[in-house]
mmCIF file of N, CA, C and O in Angstrom:
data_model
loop_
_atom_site.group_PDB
_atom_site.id
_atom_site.type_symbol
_atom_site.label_atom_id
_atom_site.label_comp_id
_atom_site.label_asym_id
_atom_site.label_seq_id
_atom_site.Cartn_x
_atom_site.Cartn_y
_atom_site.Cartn_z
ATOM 1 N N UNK S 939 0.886 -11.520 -6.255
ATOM 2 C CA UNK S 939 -0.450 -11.585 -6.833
ATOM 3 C C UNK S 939 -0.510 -12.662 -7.894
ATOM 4 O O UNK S 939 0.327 -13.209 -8.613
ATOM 5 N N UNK S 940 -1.775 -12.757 -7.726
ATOM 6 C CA UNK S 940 -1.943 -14.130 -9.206
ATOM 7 C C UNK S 940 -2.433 -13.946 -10.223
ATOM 8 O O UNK S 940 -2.566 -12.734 -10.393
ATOM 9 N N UNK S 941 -2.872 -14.640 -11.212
ATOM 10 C CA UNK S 941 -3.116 -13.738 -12.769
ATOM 11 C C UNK S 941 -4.148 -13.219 -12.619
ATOM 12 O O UNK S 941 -5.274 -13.516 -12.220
ATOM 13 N N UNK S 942 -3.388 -12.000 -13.165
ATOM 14 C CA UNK S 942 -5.004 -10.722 -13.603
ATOM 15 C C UNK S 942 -4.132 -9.837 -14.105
ATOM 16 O O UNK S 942 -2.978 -9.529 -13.807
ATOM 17 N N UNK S 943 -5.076 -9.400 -15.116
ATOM 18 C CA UNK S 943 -4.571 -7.983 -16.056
ATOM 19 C C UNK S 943 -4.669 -6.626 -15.097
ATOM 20 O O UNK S 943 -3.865 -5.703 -14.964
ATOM 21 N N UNK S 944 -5.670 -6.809 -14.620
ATOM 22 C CA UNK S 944 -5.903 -5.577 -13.878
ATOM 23 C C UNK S 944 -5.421 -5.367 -12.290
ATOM 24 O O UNK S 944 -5.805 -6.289 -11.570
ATOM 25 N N UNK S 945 -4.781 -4.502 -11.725
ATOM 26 C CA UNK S 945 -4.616 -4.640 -10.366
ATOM 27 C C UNK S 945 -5.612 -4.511 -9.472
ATOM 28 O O UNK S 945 -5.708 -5.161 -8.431
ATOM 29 N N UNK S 946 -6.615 -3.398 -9.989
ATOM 30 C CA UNK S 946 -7.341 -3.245 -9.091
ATOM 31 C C UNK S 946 -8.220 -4.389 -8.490
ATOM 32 O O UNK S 946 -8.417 -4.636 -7.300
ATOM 33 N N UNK S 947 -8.821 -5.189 -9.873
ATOM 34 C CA UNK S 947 -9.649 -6.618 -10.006
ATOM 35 C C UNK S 947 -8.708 -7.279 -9.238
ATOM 36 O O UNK S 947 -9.242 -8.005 -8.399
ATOM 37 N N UNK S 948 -7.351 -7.290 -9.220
ATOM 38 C CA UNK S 948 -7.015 -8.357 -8.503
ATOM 39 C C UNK S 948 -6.694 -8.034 -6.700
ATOM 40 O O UNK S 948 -6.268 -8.923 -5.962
ATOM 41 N N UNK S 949 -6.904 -7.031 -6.359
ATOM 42 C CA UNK S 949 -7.206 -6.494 -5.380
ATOM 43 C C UNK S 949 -8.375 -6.709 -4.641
ATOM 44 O O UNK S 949 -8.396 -7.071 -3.465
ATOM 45 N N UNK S 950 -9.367 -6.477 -5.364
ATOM 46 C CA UNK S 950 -10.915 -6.497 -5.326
ATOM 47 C C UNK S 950 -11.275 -7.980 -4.730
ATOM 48 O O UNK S 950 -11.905 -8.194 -3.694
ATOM 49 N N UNK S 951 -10.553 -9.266 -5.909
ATOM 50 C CA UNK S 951 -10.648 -10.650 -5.863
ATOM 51 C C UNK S 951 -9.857 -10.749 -4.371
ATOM 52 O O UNK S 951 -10.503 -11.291 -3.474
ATOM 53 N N UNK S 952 -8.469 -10.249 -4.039
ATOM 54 C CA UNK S 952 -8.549 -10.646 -2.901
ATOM 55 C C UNK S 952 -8.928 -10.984 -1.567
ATOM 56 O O UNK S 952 -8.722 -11.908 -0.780
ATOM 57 N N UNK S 953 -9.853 -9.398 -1.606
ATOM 58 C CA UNK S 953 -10.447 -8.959 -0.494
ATOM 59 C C UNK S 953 -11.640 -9.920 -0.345
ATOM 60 O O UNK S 953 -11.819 -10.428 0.762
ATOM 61 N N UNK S 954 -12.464 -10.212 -1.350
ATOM 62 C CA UNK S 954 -13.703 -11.117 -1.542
ATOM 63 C C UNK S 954 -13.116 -12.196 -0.754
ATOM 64 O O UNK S 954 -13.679 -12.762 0.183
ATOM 65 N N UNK S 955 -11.545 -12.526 -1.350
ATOM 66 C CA UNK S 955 -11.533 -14.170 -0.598
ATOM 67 C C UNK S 955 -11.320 -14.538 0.584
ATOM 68 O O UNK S 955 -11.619 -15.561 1.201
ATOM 69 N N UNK S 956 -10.670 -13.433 0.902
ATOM 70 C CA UNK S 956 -10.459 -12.685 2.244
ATOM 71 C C UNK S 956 -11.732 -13.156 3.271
ATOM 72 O O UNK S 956 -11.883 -14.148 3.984
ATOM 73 N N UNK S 957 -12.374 -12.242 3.064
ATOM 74 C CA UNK S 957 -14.282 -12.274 3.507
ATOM 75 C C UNK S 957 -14.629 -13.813 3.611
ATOM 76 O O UNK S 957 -15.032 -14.362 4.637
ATOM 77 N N UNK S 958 -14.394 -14.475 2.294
ATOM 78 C CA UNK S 958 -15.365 -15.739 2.201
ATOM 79 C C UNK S 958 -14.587 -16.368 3.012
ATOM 80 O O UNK S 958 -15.116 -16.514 4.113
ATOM 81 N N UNK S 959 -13.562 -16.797 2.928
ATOM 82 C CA UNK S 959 -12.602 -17.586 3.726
ATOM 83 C C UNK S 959 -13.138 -17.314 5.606
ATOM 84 O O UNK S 959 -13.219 -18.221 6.434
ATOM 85 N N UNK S 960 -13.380 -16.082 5.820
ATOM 86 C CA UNK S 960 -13.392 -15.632 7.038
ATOM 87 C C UNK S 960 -15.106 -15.994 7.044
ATOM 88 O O UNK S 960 -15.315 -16.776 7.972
ATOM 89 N N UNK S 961 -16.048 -15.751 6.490
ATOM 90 C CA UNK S 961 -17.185 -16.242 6.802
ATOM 91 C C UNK S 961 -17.929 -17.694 7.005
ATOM 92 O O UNK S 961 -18.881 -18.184 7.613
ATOM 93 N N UNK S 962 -17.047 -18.004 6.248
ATOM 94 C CA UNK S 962 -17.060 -19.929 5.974
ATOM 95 C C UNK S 962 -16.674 -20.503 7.482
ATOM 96 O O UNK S 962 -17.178 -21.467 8.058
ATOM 97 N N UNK S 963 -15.635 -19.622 7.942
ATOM 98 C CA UNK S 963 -14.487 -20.249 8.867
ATOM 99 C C UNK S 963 -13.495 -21.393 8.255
ATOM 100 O O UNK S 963 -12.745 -22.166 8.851
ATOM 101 N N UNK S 964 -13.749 -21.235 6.865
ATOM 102 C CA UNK S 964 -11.970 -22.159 6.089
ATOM 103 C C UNK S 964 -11.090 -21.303 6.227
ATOM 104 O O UNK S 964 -11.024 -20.086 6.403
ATOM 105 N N UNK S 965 -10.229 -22.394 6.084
ATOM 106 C CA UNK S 965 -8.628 -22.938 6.167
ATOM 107 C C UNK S 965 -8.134 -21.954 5.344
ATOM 108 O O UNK S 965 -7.483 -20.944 5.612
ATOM 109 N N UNK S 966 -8.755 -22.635 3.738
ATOM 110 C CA UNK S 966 -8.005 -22.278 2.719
ATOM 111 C C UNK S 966 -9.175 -21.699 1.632
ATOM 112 O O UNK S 966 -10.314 -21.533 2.068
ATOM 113 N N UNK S 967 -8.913 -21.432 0.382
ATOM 114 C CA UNK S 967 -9.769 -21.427 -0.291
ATOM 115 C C UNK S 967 -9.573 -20.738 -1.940
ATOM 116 O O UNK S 967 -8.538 -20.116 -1.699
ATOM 117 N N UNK S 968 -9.772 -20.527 -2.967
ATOM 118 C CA UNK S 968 -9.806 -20.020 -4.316
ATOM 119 C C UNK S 968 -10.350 -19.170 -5.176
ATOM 120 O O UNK S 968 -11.352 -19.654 -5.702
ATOM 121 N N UNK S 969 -10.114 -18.192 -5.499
ATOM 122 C CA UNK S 969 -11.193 -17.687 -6.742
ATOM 123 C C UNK S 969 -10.656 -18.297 -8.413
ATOM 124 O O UNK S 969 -9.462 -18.471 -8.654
ATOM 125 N N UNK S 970 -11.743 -18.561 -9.437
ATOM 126 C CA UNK S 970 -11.630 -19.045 -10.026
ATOM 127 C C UNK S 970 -12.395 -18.047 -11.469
ATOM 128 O O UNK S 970 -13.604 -18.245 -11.584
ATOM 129 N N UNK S 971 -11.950 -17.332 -12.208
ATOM 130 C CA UNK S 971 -12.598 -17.078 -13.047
ATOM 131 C C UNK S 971 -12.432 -17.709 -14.642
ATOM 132 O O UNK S 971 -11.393 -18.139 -15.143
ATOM 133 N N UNK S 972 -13.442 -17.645 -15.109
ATOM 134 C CA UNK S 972 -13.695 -18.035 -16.883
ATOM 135 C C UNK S 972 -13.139 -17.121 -17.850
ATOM 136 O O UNK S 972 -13.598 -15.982 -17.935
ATOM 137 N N UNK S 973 -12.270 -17.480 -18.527
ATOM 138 C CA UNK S 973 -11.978 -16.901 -20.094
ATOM 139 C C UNK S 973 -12.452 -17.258 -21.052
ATOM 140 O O UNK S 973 -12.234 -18.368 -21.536
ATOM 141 N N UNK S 974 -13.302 -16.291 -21.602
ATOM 142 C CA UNK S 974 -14.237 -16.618 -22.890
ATOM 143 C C UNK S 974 -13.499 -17.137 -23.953
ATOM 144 O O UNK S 974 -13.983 -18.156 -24.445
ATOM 145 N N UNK S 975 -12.107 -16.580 -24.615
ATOM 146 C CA UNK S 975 -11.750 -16.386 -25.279
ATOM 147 C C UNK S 975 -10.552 -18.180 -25.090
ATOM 148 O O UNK S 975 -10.449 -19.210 -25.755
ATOM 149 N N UNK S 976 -10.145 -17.842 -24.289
ATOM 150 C CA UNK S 976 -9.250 -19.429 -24.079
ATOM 151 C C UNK S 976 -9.728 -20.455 -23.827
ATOM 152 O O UNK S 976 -9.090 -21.491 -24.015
ATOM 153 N N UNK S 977 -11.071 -20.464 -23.295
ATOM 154 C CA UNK S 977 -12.034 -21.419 -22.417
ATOM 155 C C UNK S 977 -11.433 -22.309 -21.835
ATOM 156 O O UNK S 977 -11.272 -23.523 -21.958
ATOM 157 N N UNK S 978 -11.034 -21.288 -20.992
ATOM 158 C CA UNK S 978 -10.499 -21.595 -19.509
ATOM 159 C C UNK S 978 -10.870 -21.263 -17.957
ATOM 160 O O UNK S 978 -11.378 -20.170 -17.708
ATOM 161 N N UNK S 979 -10.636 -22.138 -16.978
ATOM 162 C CA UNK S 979 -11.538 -22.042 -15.529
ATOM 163 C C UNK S 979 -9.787 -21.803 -14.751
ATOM 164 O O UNK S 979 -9.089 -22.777 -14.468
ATOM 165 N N UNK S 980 -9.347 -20.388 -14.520
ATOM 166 C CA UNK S 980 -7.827 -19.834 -13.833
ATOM 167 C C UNK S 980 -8.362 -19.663 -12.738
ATOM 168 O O UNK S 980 -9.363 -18.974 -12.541
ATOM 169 N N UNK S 981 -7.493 -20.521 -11.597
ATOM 170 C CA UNK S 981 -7.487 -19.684 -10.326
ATOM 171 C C UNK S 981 -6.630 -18.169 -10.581
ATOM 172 O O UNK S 981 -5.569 -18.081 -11.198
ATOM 173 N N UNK S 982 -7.261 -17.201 -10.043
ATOM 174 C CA UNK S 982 -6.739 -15.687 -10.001
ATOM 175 C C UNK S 982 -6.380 -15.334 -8.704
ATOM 176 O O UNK S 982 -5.714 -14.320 -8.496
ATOM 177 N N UNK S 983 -6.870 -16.293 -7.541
ATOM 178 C CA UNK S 983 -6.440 -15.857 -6.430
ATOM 179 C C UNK S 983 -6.749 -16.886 -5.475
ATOM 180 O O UNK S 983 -7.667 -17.661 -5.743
ATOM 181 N N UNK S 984 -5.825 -17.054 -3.909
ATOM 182 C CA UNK S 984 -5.556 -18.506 -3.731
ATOM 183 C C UNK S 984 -5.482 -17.659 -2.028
ATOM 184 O O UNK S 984 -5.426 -16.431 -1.966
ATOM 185 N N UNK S 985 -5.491 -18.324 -1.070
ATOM 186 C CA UNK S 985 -5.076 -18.784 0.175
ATOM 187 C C UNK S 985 -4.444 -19.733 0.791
ATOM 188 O O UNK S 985 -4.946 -19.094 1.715
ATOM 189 N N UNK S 986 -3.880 -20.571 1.223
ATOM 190 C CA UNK S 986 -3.873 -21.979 1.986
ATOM 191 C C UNK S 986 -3.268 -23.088 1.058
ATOM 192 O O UNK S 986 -2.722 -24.057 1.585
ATOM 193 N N UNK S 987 -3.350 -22.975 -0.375
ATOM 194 C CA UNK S 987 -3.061 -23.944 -1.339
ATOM 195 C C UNK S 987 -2.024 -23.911 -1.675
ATOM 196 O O UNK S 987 -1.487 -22.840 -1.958
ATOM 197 N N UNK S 988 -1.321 -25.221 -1.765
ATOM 198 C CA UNK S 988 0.351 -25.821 -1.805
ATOM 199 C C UNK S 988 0.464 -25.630 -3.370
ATOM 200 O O UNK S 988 -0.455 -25.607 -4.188
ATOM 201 N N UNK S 989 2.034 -25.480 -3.611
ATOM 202 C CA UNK S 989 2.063 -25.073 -5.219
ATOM 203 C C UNK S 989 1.800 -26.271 -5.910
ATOM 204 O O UNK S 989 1.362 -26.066 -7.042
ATOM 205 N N UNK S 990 1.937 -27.586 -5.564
ATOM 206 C CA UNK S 990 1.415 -28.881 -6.378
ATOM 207 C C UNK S 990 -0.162 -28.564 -6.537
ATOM 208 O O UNK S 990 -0.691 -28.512 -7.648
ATOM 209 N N UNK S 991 -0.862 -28.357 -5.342
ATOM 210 C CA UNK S 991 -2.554 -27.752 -6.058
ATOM 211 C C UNK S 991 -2.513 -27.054 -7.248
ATOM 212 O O UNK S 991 -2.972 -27.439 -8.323
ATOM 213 N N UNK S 992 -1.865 -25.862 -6.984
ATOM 214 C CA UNK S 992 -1.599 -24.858 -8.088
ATOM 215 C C UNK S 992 -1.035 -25.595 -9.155
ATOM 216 O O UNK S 992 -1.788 -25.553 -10.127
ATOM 217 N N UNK S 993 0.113 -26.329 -9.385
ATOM 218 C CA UNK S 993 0.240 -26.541 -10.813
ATOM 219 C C UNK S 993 -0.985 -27.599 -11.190
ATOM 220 O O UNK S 993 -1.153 -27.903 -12.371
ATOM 221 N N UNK S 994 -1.675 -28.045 -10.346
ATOM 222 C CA UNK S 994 -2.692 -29.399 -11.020
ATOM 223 C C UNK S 994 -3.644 -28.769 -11.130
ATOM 224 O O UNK S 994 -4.122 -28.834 -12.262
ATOM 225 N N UNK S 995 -4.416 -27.866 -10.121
ATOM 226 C CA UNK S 995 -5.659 -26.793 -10.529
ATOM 227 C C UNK S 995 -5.376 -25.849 -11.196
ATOM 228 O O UNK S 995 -6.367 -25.577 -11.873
ATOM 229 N N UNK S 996 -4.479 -25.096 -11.425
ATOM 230 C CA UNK S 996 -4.077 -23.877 -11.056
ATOM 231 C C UNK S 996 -4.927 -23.175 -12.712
ATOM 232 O O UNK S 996 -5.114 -21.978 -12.931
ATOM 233 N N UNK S 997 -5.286 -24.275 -13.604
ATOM 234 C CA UNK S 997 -6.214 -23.888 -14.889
ATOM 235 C C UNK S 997 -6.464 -25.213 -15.753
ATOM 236 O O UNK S 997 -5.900 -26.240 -16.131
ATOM 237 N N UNK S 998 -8.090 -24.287 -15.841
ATOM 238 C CA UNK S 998 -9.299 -25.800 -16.810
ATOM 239 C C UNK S 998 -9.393 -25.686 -18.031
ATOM 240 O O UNK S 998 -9.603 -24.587 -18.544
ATOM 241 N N UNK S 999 -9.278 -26.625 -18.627
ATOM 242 C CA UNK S 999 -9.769 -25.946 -20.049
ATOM 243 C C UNK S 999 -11.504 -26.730 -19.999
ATOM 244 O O UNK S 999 -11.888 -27.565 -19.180
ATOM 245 N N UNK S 1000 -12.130 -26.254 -20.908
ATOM 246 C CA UNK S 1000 -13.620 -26.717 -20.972
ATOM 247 C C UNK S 1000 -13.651 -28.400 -21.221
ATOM 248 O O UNK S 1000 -14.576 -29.108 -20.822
ATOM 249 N N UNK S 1001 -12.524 -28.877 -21.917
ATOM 250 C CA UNK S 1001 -13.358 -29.991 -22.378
ATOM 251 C C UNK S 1001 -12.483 -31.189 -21.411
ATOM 252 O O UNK S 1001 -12.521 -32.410 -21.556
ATOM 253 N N UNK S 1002 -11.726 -30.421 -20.432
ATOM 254 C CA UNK S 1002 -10.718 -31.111 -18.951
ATOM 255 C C UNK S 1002 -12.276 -31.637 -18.557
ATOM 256 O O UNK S 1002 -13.260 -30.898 -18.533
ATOM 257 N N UNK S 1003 -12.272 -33.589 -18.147
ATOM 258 C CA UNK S 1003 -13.092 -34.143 -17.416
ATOM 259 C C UNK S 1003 -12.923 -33.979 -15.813
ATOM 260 O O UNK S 1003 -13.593 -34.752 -15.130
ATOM 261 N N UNK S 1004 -12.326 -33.309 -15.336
ATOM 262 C CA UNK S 1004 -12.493 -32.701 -13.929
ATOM 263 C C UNK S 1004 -13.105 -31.622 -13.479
ATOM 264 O O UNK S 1004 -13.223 -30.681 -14.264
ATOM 265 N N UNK S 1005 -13.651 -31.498 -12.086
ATOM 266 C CA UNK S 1005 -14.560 -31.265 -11.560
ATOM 267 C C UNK S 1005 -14.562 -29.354 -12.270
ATOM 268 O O UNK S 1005 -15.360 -28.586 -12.807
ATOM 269 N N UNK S 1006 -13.365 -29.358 -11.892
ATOM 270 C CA UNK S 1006 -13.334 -27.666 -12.998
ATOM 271 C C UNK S 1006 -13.525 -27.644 -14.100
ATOM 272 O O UNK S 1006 -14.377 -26.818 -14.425
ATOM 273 N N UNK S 1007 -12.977 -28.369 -15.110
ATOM 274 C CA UNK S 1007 -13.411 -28.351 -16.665
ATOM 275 C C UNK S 1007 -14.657 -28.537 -16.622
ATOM 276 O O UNK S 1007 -15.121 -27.605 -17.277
ATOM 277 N N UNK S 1008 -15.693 -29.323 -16.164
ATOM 278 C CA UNK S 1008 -17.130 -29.590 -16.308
ATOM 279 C C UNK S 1008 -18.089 -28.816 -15.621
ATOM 280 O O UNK S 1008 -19.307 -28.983 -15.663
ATOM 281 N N UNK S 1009 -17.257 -27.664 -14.764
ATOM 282 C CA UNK S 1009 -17.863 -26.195 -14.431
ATOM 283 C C UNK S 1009 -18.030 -25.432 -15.387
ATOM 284 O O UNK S 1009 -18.486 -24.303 -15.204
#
């Protein structure tokens, strides 16, 4: 599993990506949630993505000029 405090949430997040991935018909795909407190954009949960994605996406901070930080 990928970061989350909670298991169940991160259970929950899987299944969603699960779904989207399968409705889209992608490959691969991400969930991405916001921390108020760090102001940060964490993938929490992943499919298809190589660990070099992960260490280069894998978290935004707000004032990161990439396509995640400016989310």
């Amino acid at each position: 599993m990928r970061y989350t405090e909670d298991a169940e949430l991160a259970l929950l997040l899987e299944q969603v990506l699960d779904a989207a991935i399968e409705l889209q018909g992608a490959d691969f795909g991400d969930i991405e949630l916001y921390n108020v407190d760090q102001r940060t954009l964490r993938i929490v949960a992943h499919r298809g993505v190589g660990r070099k994605f992960l260490e280069h996406f894998g978290c935004a901070e707000v004032d990161d000029a990439s396509a995640c930080g400016i989310a």
